[in-house]
Tab-separated table of C-alpha atoms in Angstrom:
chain	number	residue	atom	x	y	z
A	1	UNK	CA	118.903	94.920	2.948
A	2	UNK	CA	116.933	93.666	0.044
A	3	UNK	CA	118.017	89.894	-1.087
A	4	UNK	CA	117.460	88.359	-4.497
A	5	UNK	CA	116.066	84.957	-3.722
A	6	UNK	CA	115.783	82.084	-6.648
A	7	UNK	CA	112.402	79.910	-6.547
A	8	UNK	CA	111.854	76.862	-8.317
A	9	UNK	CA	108.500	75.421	-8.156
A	10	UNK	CA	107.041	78.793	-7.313
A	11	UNK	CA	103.998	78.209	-9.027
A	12	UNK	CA	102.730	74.905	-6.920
A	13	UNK	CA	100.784	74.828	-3.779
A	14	UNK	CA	103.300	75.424	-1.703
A	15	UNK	CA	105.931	77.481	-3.735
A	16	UNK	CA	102.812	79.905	-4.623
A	17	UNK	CA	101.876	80.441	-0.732
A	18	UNK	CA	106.378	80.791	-0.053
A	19	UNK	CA	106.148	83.359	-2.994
A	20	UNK	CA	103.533	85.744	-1.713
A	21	UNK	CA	104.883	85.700	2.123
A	22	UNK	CA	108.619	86.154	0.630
A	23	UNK	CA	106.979	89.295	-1.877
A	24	UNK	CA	105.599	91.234	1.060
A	25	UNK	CA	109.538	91.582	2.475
A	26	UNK	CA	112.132	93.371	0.854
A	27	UNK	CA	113.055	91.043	-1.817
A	28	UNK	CA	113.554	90.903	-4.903
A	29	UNK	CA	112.278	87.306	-6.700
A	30	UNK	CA	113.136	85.247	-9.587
A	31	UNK	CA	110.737	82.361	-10.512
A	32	UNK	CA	112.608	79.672	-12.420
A	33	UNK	CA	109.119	78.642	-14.350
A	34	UNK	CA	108.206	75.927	-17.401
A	35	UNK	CA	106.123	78.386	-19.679
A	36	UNK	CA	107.076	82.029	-19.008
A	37	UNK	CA	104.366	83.193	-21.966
A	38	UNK	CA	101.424	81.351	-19.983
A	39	UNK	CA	101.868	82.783	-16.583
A	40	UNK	CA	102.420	86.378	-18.394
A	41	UNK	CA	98.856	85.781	-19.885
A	42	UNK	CA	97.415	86.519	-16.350
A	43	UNK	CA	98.663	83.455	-14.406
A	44	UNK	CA	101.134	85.512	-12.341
A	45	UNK	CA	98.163	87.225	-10.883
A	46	UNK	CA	96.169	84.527	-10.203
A	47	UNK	CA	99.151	82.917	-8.697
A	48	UNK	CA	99.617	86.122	-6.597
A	49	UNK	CA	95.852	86.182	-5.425
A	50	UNK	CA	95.226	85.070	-1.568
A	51	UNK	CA	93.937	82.467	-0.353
A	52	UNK	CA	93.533	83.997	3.041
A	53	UNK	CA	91.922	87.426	2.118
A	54	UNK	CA	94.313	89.341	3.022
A	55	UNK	CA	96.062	92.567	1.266
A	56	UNK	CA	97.506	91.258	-2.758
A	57	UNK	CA	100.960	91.110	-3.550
A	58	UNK	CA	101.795	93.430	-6.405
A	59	UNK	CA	103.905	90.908	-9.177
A	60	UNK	CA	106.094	93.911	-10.176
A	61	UNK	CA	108.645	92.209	-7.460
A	62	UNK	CA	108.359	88.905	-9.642
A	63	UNK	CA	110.842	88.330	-12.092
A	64	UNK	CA	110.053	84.894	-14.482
A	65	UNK	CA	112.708	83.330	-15.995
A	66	UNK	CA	111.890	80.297	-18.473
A	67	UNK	CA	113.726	77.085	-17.573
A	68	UNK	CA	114.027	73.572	-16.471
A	69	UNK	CA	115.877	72.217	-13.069
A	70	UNK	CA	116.225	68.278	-15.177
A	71	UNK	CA	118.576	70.278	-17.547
A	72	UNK	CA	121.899	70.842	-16.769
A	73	UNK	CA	122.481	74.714	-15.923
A	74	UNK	CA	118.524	74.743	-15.028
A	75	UNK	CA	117.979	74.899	-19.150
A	76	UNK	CA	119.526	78.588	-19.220
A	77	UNK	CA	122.475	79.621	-21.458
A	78	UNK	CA	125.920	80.169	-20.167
A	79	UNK	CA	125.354	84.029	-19.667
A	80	UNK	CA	121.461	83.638	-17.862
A	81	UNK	CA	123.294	81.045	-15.338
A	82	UNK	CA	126.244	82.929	-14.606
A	83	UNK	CA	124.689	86.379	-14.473
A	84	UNK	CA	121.981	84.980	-11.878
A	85	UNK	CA	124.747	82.753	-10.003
A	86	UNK	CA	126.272	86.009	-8.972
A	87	UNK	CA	123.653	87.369	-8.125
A	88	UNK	CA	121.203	85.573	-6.404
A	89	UNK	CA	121.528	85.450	-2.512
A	90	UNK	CA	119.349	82.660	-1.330
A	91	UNK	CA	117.495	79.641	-2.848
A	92	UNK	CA	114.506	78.294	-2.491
A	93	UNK	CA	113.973	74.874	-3.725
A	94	UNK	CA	110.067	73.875	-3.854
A	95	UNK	CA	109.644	72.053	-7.293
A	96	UNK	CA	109.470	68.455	-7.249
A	97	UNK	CA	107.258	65.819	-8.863
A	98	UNK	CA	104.942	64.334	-6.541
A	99	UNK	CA	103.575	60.980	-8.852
A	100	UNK	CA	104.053	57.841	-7.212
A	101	UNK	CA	104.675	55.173	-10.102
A	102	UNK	CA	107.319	56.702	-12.855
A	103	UNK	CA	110.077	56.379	-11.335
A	104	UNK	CA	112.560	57.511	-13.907
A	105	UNK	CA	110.705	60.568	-14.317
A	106	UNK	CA	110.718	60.810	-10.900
A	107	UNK	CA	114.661	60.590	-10.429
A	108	UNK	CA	115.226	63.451	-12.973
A	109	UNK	CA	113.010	65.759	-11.443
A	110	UNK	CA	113.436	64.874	-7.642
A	111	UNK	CA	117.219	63.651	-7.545
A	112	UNK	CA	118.985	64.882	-10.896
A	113	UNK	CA	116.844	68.294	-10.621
A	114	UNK	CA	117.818	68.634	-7.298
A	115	UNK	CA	121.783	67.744	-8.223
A	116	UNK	CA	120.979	70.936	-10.781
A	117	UNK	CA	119.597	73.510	-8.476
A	118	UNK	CA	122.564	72.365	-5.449
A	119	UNK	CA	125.316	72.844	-8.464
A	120	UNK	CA	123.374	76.791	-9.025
A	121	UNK	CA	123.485	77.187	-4.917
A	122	UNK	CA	127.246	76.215	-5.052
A	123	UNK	CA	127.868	77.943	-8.408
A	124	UNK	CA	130.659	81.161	-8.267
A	125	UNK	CA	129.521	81.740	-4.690
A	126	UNK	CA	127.560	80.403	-1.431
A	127	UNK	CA	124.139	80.751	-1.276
A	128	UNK	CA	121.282	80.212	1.733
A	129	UNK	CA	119.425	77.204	0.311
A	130	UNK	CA	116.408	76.556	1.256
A	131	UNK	CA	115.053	72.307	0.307
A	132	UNK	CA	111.614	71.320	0.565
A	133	UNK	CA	111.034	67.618	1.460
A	134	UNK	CA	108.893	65.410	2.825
A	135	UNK	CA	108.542	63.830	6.217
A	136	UNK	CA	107.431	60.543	4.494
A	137	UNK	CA	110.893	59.664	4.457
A	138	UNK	CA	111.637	59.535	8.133
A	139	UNK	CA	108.642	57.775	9.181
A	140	UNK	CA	109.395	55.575	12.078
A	141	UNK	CA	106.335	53.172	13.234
A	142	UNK	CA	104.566	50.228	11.391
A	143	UNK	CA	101.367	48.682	11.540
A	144	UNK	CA	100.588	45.009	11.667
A	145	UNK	CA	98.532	45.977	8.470
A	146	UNK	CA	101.528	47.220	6.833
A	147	UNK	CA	101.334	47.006	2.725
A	148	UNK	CA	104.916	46.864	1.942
A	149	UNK	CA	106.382	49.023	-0.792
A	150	UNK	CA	108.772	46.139	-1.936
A	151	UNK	CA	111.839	47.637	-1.147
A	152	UNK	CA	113.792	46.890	2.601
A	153	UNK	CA	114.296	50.834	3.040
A	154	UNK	CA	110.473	50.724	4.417
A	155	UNK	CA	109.499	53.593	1.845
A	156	UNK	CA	105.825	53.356	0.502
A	157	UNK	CA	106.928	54.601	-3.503
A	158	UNK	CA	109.119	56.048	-5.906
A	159	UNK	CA	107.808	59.513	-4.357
A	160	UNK	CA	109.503	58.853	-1.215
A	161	UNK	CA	112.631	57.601	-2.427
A	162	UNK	CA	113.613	60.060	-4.755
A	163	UNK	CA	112.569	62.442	-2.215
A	164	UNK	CA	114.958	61.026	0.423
A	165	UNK	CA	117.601	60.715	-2.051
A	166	UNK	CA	117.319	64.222	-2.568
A	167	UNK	CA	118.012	64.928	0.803
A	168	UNK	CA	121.342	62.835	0.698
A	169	UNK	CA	122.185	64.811	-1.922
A	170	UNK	CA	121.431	67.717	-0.062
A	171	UNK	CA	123.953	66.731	2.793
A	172	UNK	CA	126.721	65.737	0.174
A	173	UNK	CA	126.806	69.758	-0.864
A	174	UNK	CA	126.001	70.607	2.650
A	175	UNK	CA	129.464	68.487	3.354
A	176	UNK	CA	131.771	69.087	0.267
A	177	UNK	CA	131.147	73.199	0.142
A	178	UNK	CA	130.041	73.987	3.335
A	179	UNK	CA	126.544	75.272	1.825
A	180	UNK	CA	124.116	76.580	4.403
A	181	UNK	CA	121.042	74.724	3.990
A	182	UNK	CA	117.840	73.888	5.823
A	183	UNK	CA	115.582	71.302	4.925
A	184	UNK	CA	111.694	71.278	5.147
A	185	UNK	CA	109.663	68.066	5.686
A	186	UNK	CA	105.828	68.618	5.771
A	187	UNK	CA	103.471	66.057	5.859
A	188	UNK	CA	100.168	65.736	3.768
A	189	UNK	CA	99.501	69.429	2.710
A	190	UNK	CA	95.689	70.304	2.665
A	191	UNK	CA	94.046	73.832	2.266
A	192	UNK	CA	94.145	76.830	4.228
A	193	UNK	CA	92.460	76.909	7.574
A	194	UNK	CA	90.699	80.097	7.276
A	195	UNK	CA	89.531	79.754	3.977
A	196	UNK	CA	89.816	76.260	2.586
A	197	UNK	CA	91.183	77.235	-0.318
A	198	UNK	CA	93.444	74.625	-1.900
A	199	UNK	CA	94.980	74.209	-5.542
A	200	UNK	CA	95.729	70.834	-4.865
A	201	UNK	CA	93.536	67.794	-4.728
A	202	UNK	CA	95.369	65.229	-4.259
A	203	UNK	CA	95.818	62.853	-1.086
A	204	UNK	CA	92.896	63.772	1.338
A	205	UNK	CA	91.059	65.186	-1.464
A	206	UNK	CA	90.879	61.739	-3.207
A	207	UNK	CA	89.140	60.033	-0.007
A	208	UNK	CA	86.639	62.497	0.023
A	209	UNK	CA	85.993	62.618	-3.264
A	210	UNK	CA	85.690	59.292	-3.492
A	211	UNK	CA	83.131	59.418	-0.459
A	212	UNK	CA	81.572	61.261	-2.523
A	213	UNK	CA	80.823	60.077	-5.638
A	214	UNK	CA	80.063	56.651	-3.765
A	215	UNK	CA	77.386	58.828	-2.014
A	216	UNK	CA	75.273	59.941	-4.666
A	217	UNK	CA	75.072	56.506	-6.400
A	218	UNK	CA	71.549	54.329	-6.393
A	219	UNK	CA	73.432	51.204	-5.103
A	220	UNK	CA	74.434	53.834	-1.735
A	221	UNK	CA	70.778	55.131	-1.878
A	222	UNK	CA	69.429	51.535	-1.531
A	223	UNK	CA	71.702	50.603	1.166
A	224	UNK	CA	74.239	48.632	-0.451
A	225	UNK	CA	77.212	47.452	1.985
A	226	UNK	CA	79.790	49.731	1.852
A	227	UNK	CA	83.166	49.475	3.954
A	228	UNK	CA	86.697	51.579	3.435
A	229	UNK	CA	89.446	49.811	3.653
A	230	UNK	CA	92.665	50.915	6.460
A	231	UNK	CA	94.122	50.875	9.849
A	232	UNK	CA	91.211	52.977	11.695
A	233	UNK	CA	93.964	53.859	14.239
A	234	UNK	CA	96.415	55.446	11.414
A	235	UNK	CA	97.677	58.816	12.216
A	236	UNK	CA	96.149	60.971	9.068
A	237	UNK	CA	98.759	63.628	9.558
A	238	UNK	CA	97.207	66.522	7.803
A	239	UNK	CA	98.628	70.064	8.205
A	240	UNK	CA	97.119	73.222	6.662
A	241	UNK	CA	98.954	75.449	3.942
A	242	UNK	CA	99.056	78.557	5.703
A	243	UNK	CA	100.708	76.276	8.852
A	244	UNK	CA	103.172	75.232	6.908
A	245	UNK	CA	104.043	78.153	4.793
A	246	UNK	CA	104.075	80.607	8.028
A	247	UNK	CA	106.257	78.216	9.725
A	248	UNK	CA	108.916	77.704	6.761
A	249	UNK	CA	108.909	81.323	6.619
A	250	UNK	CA	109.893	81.629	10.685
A	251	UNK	CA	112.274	78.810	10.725
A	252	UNK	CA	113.951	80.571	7.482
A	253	UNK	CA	114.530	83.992	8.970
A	254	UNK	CA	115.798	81.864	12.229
A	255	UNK	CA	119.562	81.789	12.266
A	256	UNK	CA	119.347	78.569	14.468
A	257	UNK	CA	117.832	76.842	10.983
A	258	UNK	CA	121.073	76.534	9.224
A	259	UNK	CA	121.952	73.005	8.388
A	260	UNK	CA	118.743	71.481	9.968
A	261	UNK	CA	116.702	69.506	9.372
A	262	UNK	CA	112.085	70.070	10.208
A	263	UNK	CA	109.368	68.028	10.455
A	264	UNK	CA	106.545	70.262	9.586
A	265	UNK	CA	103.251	67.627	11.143
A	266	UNK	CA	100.440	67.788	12.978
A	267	UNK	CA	101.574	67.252	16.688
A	268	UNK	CA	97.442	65.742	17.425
A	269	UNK	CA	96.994	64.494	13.890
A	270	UNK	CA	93.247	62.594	13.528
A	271	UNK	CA	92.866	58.593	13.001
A	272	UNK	CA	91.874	57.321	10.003
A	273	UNK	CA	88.637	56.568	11.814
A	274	UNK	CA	88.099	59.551	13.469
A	275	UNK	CA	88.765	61.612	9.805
A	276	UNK	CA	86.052	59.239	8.174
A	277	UNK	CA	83.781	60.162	10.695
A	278	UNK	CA	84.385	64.125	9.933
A	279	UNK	CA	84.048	63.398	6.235
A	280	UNK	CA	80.985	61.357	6.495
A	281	UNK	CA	79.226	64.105	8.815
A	282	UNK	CA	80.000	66.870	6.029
A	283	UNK	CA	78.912	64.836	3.102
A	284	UNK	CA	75.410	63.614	5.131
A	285	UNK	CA	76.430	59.418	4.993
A	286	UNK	CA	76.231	56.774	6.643
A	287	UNK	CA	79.354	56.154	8.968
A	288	UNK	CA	80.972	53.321	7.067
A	289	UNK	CA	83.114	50.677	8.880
A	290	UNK	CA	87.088	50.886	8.430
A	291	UNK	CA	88.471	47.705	7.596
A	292	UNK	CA	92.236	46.540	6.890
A	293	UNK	CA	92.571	45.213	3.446
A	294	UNK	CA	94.045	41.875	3.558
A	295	UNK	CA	94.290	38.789	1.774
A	296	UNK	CA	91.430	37.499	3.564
A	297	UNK	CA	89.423	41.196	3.275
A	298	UNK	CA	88.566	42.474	0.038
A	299	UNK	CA	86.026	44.622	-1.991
A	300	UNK	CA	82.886	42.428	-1.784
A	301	UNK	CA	80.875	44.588	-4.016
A	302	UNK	CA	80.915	47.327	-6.951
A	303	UNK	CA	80.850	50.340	-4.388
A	304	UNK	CA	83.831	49.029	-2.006
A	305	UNK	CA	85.741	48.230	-5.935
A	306	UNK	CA	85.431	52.007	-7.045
A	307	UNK	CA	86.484	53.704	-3.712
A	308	UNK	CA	89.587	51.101	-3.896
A	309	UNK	CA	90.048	52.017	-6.972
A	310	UNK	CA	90.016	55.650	-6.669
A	311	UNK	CA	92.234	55.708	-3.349
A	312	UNK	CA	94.517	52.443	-4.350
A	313	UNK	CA	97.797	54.882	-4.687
A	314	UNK	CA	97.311	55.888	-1.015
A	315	UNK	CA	96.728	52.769	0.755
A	316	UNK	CA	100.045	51.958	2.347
A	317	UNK	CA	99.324	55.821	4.403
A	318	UNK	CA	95.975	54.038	5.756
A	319	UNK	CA	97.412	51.107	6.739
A	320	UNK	CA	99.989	52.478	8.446
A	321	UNK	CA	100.700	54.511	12.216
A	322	UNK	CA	103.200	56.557	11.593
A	323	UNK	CA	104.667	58.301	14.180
A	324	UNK	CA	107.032	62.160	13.358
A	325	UNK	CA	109.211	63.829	15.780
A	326	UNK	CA	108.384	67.333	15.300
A	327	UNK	CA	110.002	68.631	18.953
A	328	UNK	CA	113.027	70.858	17.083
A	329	UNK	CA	110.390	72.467	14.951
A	330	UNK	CA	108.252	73.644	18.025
A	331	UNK	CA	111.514	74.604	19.236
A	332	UNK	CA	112.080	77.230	17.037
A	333	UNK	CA	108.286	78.034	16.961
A	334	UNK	CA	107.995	78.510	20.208
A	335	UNK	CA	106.949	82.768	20.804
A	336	UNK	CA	106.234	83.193	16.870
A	337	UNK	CA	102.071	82.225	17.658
A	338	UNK	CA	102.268	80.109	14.842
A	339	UNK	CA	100.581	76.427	15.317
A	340	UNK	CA	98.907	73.602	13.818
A	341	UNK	CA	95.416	74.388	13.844
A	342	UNK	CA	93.398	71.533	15.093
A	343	UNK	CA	91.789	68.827	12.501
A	344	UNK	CA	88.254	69.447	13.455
A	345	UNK	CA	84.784	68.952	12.157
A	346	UNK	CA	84.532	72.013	11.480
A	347	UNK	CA	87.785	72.587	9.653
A	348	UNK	CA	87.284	69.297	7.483
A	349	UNK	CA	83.703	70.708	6.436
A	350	UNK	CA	85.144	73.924	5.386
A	351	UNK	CA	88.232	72.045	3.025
A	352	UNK	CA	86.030	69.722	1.910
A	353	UNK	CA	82.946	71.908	1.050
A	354	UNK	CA	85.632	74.328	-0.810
A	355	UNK	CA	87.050	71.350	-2.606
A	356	UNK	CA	83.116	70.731	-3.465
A	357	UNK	CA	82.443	74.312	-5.034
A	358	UNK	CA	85.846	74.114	-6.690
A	359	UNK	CA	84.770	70.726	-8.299
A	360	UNK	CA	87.465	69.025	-6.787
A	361	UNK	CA	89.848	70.630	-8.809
A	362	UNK	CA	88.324	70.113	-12.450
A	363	UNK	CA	88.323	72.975	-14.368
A	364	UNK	CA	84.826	71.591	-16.252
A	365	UNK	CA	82.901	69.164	-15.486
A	366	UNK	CA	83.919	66.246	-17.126
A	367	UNK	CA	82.017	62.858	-16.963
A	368	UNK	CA	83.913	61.345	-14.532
A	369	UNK	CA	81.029	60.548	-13.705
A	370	UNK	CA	81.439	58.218	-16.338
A	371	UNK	CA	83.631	56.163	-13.794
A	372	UNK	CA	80.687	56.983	-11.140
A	373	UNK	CA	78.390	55.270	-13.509
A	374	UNK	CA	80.177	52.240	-13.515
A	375	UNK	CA	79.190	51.296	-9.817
A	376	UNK	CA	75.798	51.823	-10.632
């Protein structure tokens, strides 16, 4: 029986790789989306292209309907909202804003948008709602190197906790109305593991690129000292799109899912140290020296300033062994063949050389190496 599921946040890394696995089933999909006229300009196809290689999806089971989930009523008029709240069977809630430092933006996209698209899941009938999280905010272990978020909750940003209030939220509805929901928490996202390919370059993507660009300066080239600065035995818990999308899409169509809760993570995840190593191999340096940044420890030199610079937003997740329980998502795994592939050398050459070709995600190439420059 064909369903009519509602996406927001269809369009990001995640939501894109949900919307082509949910296309090839007998569904029908509506894409709650900021700029209708842009993605009808070709975007939906690019959106709709694989990253794996395998057969397209055909975007003539994509509906796009223009709106906002930090409006009330998702930005639609009365008739839109109550036309699609009959309708629509199942909801799938993927857009969020993943900044770390406005925090007010960040409540009325994480926490009030989420309010929004709970009130259309509740709205004239039930439906299957679908929440995508983060497992940053059940971490459980701390290191002695531990830079503190300023807050007693233990969260590292304004990320986390509007992501974790979201989930409260998410419980209230599950509580009041009896909603059916299942909630998603993957760790750090990075490209596919067949392919590399990746629309997103944030987290691990700024290390390397910072790796990078340190690389290819004079001051590198004449041996300059050059440390990183973390917890070498921090769990990077990395965890490849097509991981995490295949296994959202299993626990979904699991009837044991409903009102649960899933760490998506990496089971063997690498160490900071042993990641360095992998990234330093693929981008031919030196193996630099992992150090915890501490009162008594800081950059002692332009090179060690820029890659603090450039990674600064992501130092409490180096500085920190975090530990996930992931056993009720294996659980449900278990039989479907679908695991995390392995962090390897190889696997961190082939995401980091894609990154590379994709110029780490800049459409031209911009002088950024004007901020290169700078360390020379």
């Amino acid at each position: 029986m064909m369903k009519t599921i509602f996406i927001t946040g269809g369009t990001g890394f995640l939501g894109s790789s949900l919307v082509r696995r949910l296309a090839r089933e007998d569904n029908r999909l509506i894409l709650l989306v900021r700029n209708k006229a842009l993605l009808k300009r070709g975007g939906l196809e690019r959106l709709l292209s694989e990253e794996d290689g395998s057969m397209p999806v055909h975007s003539d089971k994509i509906e796009l309907i223009e709106g906002d989930i930090a409006r009330t009523h998702l930005g639609l008029n009365a008739k839109e909202y109550s036309t699609l709240a009959d309708e629509v069977d199942t909801v799938f809630h993927c857009a969020a804003l993943t900044g770390f430092n406005d925090r007010e933006a960040l409540l009325r996209t994480n926490f009030e948008g989420t309010r929004h698209v709970l009130d259309f899941a509740t709205a004239l009938r039930l439906k299957r709602y679908h929440h995508i999280s983060s497992a940053y905010v059940t971490k459980k272990k701390r290191s002695p190197y531990c830079i503190d978020a300023g807050n007693v909750t233990g969260l590292n940003n304004a990320y986390e906790e509007t992501k974790l209030v979201g989930e409260v939220l998410v419980r209230k509805y599950v509580s009041s109305f009896q909603l059916p929901a299942t909630v998603y928490r993957p760790s750090i996202i990075v490209g596919n593991s067949a392919t590399g390919y990746t629309k997103c370059y944030k987290g691990m993507y700024s290390f390397a690129k910072a790796l990078y660009l340190v690389s290819r300066t004079s001051k590198y080239a004449r041996n300059e000292p050059f440390r990183i600065f973390g917890d070498g035995e921090a769990a990077a818990d990395l965890v490849p799109i097509d991981y995490v999308a295949d296994g959202i899409m299993a626990l979904c169509n699991d009837k044991r899912s409903v009102n649960k809760t899933f760490n998506i993570t990496n089971p063997c995840p690498p160490t900071l140290h042993q990641l360095k190593e992998m990234m330093a191999c693929t981008l031919g340096m030196k193996n630099p020296a992992i150090v915890p940044l501490t009162d008594h420890v800081q950059p002692g030199n332009s090179l060690e300033k820029f890659y603090l610079s450039y990674t600064r937003p992501y130092l409490s997740y180096v500085h920190n062994r975090y530990i996930f329980d992931s056993s009720s998502t294996h659980k449900l795994l278990t039989g479907t063949g679908i695991t995390c592939p392995i962090i390897s050398q190889e696997l961190t050459s082939l995401l980091i050389h894609f990154a590379m070709r994709n110029n780490w995600g800049d459409k031209v190439e911009k002088k950024r190496a004007g901020k290169a420059f700078a360390i020379e």
